Coordinates of C-alpha atoms in Angstrom, one line a residue:
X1 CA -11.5 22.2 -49.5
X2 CA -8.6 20.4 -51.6
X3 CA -6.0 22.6 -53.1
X4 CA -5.9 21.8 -57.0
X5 CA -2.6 20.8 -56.5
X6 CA -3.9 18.0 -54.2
X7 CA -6.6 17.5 -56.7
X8 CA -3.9 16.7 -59.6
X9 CA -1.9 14.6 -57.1
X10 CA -5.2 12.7 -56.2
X11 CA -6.5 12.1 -59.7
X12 CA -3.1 10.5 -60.9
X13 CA -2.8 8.4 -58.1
X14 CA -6.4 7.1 -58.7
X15 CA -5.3 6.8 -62.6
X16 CA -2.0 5.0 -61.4
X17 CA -4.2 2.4 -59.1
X18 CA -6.3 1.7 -61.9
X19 CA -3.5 0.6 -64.4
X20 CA -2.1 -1.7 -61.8
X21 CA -5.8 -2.8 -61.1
X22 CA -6.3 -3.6 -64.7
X23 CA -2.8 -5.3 -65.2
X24 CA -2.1 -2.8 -67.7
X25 CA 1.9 -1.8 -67.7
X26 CA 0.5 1.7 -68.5
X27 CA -1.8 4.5 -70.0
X28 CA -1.0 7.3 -72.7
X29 CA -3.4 10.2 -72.6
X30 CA -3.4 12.5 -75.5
X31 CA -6.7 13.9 -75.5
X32 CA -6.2 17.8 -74.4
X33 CA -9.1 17.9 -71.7
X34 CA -7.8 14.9 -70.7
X35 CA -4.2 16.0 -70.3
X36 CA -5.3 19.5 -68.2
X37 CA -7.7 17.0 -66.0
X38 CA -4.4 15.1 -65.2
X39 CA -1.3 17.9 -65.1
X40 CA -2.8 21.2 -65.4
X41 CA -1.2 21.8 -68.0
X42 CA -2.6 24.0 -71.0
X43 CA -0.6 24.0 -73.9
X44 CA -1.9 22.0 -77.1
X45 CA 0.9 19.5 -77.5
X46 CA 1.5 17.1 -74.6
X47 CA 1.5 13.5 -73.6
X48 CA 1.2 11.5 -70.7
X49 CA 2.6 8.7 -69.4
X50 CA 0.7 7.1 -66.6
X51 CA 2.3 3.3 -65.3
X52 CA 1.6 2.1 -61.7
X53 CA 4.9 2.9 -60.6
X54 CA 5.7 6.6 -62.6
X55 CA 3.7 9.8 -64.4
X56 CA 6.0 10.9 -67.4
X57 CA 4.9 14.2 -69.1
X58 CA 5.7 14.8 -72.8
X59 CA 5.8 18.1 -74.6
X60 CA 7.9 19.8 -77.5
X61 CA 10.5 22.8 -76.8
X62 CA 7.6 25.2 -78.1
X63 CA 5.8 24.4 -75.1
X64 CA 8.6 24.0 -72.5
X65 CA 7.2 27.3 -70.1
X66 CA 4.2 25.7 -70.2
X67 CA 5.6 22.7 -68.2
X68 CA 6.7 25.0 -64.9
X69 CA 2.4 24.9 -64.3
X70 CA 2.0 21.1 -64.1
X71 CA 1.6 19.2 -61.1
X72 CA 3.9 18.0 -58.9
X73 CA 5.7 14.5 -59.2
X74 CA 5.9 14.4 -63.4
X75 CA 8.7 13.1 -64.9
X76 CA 8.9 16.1 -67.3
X77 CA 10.6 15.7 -71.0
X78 CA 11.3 18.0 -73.5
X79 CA 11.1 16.8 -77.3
X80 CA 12.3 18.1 -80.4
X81 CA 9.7 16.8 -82.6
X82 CA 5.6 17.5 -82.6
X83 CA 4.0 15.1 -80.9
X84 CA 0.8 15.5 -81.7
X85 CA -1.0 16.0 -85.0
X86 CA 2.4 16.1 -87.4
X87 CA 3.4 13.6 -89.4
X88 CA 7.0 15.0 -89.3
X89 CA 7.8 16.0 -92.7
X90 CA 8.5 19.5 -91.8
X91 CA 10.8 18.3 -89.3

């Protein structure tokens, strides 16, 4: 039985494969389910980054313990501004 870390490593690598296959220079997944199915990860405010050649994971500093969970192989980055849902006014 796969570990889930081999299960996060497998699922981006078939993601990554299918960019490539589609000509695409990459993906951004936003949607939360989406962004657990991908990382593992659980907070509410996260990005991803998916090209055929690297995985970048975005999150704000609220959320930067969160990070230590996620797969292995992310190109983590910290923000200072919400990435999801604000418009940045209270920023």
């Amino acid at each position: 039985m796969a570990t889930p870390e081999l299960l996060l490593t497998d699922r981006v690598g078939r993601l990554r494969a299918r960019v490539a296959q589609e000509g695409l220079d990459g993906l951004i997944v936003g949607a939360p389910a989406s962004v657990f199915w991908l990382t593992g990860y659980t907070g509410s405010n996260g990005l991803c980054l998916v090209t055929p050649t690297e995985q970048v994971f975005l999150t704000d500093a609220r959320y930067a313990g969160h990070v230590a969970r996620i797969g292995d192989g992310w190109d983590v980055r910290i923000t200072d501004v919400d990435l999801i849902g604000g418009d940045g006014a209270d920023q």
